[in-house]
Short mmCIF file of C-alpha atoms and ligand atoms in Angstrom, two decimals:
data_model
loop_
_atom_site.label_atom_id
_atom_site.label_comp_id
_atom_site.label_asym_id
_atom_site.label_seq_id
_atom_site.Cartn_x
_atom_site.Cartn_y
_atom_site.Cartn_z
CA UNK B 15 148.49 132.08 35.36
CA UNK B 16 149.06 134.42 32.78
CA UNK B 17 146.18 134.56 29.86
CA UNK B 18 147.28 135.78 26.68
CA UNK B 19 144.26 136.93 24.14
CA UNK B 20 144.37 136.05 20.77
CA UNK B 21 145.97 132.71 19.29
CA UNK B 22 147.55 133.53 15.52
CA UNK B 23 148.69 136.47 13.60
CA UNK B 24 151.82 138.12 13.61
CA UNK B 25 151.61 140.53 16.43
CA UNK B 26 150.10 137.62 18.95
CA UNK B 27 153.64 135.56 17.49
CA UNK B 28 155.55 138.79 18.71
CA UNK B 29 153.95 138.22 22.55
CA UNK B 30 154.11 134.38 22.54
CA UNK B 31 157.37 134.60 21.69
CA UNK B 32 157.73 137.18 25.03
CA UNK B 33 156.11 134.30 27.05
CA UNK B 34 158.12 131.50 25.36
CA UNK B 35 161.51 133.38 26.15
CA UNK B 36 160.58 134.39 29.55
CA UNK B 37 159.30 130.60 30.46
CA UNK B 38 156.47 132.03 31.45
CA UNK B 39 153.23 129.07 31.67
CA UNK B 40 150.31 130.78 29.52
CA UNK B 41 146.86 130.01 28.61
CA UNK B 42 145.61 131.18 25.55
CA UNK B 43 142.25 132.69 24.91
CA UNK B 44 140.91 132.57 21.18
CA UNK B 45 139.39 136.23 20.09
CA UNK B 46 136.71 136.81 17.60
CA UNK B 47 138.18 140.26 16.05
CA UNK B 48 135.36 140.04 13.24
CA UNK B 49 132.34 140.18 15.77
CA UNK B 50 133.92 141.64 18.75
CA UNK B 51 132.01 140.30 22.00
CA UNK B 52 130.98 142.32 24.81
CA UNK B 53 133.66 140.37 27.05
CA UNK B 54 136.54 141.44 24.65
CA UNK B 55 135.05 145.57 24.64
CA UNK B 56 135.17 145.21 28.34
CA UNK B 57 138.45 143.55 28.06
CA UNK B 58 140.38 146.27 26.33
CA UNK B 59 139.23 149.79 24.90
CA UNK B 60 141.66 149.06 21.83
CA UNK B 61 140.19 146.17 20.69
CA UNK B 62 143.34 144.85 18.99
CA UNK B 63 145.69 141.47 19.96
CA UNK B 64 147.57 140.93 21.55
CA UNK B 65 146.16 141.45 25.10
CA UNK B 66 147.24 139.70 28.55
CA UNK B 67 146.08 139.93 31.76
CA UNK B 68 148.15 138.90 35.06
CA UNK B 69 146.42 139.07 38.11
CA UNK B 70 144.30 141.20 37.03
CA UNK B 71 146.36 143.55 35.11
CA UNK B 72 145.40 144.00 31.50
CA UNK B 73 148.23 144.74 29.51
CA UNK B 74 147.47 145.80 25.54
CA UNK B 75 150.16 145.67 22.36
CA UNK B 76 153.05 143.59 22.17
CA UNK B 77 155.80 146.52 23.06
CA UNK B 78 153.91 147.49 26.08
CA UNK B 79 153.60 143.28 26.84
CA UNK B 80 157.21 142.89 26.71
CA UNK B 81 157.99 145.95 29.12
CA UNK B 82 155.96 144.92 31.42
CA UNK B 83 156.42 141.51 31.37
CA UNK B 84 160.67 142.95 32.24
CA UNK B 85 159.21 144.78 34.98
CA UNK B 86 156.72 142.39 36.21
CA UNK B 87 159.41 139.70 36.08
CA UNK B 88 163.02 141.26 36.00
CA UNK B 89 164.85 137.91 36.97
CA UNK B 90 163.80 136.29 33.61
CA UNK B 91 165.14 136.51 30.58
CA UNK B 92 165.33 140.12 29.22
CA UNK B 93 163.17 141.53 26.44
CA UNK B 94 164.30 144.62 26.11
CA UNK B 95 168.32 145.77 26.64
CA UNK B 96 169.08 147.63 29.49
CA UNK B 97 171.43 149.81 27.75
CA UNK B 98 169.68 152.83 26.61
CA UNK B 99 171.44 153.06 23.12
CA UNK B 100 170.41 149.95 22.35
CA UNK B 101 166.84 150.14 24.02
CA UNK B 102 166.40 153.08 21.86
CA UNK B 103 167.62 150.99 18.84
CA UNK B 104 164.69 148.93 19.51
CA UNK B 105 162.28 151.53 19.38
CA UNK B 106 163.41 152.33 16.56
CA UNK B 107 162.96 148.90 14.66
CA UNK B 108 159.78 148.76 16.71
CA UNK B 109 158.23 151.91 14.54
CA UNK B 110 160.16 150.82 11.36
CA UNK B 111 157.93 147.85 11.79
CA UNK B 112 154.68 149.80 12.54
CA UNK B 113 155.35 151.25 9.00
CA UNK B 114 156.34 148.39 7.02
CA UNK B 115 153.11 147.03 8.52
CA UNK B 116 151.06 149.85 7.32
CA UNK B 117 152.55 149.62 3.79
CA UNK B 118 152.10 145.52 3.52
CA UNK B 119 148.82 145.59 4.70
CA UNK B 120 147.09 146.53 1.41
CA UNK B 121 149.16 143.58 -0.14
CA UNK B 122 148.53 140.84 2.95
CA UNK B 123 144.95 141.76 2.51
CA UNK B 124 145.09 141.20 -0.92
CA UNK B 125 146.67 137.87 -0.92
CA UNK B 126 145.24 136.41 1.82
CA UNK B 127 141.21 137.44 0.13
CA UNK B 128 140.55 139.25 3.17
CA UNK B 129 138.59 141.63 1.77
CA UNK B 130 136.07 139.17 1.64
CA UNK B 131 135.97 138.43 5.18
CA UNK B 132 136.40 141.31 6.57
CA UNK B 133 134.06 144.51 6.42
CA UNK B 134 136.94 146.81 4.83
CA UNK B 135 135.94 150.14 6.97
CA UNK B 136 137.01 148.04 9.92
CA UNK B 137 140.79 147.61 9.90
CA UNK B 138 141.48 143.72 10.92
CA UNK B 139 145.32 144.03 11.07
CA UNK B 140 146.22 148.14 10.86
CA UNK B 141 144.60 149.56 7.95
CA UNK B 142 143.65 147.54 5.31
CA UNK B 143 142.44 149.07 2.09
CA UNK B 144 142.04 148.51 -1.79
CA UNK B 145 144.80 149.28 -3.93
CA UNK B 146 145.34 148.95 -7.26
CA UNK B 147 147.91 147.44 -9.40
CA UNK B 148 150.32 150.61 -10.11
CA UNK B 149 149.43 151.65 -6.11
CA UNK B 150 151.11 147.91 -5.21
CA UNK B 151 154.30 147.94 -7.24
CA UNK B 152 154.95 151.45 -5.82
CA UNK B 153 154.39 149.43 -2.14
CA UNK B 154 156.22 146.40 -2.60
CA UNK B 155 159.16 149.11 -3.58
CA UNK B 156 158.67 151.32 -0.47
CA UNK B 157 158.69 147.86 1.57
CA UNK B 158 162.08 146.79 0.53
CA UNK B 159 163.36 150.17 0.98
CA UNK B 160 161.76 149.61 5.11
CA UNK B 161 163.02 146.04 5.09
CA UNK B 162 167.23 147.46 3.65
CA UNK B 163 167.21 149.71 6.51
CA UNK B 164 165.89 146.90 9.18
CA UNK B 165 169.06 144.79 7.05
CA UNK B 166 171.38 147.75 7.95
CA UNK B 167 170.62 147.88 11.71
CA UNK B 168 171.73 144.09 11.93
CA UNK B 169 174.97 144.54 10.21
CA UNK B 170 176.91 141.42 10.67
CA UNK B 171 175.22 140.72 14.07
CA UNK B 172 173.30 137.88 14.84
CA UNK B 173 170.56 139.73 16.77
CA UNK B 174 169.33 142.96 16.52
CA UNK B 175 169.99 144.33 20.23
CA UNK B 176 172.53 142.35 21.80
CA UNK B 177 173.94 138.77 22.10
CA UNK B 178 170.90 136.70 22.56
CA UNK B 179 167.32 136.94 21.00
CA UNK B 180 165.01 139.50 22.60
CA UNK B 181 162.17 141.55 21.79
CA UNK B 182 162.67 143.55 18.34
CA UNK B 183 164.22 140.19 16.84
CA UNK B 184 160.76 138.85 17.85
CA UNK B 185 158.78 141.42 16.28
CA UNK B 186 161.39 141.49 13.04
CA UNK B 187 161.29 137.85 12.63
CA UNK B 188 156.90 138.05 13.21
CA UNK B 189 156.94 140.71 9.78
CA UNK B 190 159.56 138.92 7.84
CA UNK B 191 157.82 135.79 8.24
CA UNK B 192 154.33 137.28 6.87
CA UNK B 193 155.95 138.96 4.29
CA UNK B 194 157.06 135.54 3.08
CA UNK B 195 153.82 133.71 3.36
CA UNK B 196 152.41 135.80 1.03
CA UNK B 197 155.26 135.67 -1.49
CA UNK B 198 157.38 138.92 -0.73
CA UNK B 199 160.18 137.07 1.14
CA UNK B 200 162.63 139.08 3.44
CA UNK B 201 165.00 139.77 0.55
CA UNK B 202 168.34 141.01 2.33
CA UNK B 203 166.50 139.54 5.59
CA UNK B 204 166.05 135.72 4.10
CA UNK B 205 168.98 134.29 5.25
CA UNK B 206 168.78 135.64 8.83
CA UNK B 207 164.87 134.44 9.08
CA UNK B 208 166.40 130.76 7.83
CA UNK B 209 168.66 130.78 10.66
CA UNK B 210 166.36 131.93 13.10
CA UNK B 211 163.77 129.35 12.35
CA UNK B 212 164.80 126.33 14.05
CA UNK B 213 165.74 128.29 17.21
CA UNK B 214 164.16 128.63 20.27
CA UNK B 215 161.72 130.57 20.89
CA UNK B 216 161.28 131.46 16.88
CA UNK B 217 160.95 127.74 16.19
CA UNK B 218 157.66 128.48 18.66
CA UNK B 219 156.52 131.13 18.32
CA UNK B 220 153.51 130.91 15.93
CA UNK B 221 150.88 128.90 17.64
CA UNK B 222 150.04 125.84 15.93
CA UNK B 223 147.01 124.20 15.06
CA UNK B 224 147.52 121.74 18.22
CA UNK B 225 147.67 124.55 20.58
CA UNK B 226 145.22 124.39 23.45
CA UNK B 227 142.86 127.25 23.52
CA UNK B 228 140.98 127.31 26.49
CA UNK B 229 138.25 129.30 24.99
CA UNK B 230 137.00 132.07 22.67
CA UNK B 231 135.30 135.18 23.40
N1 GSH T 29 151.11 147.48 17.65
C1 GSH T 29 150.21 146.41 18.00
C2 GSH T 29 149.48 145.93 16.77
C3 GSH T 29 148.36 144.98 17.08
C4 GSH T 29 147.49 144.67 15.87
O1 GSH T 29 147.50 145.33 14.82
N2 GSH T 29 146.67 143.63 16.02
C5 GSH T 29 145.70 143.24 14.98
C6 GSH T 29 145.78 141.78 14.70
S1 GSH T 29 147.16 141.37 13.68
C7 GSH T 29 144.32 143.51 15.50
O2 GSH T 29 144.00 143.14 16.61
N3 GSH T 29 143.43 144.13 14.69
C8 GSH T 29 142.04 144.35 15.03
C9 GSH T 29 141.56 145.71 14.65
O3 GSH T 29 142.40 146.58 14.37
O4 GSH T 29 140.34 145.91 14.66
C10 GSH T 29 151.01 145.29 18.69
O5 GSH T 29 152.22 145.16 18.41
O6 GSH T 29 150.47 144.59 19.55
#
């Protein structure tokens, strides 16, 4: 059985939803990222979630996850496209994400009190850091500037790379959603996150408070 590391959080959504659309059986193992254990060092050198190991292959970040996981199980649903144009079209939202991650994170932290929790030297979810006022307006401005362009690779399609739901519509629908937790909202996005909602495996894809956890290290 495959274990998947880490329970909530945006980038664990992005590798639940790999397992979810695959139909893959998972057990999840709860991580402490605050006071790393020794069995989570020994785990991964990166000492970030997601992480899954599969018969005894360790497999670290949610890209990587869903590449392997095509490999490891190419008669299953696809995560990535085939087709290099649009493979490389998913890179490309993959590292449009990356920064529109960096940029938010001063502004999750902020409204989620993080700062309080966390030991702010130690980046909990890619670099958090203080900011003030006139540093966040200039943010939230570079954000929606990130988030039009994501808006311009869908066009008028319903999914990012190709005719069914796959990886980068994963990882867009992971951001969009945090961004409107914490009051942002998708803007030109919105209506596409809507739809997506009640569709499997976004409808899923964030564990719930229900899920099983087998244990935490
Ligand atoms: N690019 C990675 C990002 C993973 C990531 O940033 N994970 C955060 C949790 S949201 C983390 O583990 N942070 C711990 C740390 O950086 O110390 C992916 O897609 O898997």
């Amino acid at each position: 059985v495959i274990t998947l590391y880490g329970v909530s959080g945006p980038n664990v959504a992005k590798s639940r939803a790999s397992l979810l659309s695959k139909k893959l059986a998972f057990e999840h193992v709860g991580v402490d990222l605050i006071n790393q254990s020794d069995e989570f060092r020994r785990l991964t050198p990166i000492g970030r979630i997601p992480v899954i190991s599969d018969g005894g292959l360790v497999v670290h970040d949610s890209l990587f996850i869903a590449e392997y996981l095509d490999r490891q199980y190419p008669d299953l649903t696809q995560l990535l496209p085939e087709n290099l144009a649009l493979r490389v079209k998913a890179y490309t939202i993959f590292a449009l994400l990356e920064r529109l991650f960096t940029i938010a994170s001063p502004i999750v932290a902020m409204s989620l009190g993080f700062f309080d929790v966390v030991d702010p030297t130690r980046a909990a979810c890619s670099g958090y850091y203080r900011t003030t006022d006139s540093l966040r307006v200039k943010l939230k401005s570079n954000l929606a500037d990130k988030i039009q362009s994501l808006a311009d690779l869908l066009g008028e399609e319903t999914y990012f790379t190709g005719q069914s739901s796959m990886q980068a519509d994963f990882a867009v629908f992971a951001f969009m959603t945090l961004l409107g937790e914490i009051g942002i909202g998708a803007g030109p996005l919105d209506a596409w996150v809507n739809e997506r909602k009640s569709e499997f495996p976004f409808s899923e894809m964030f564990a719930t408070a229900d899920v099983a956890v087998s244990r935490v290290i």
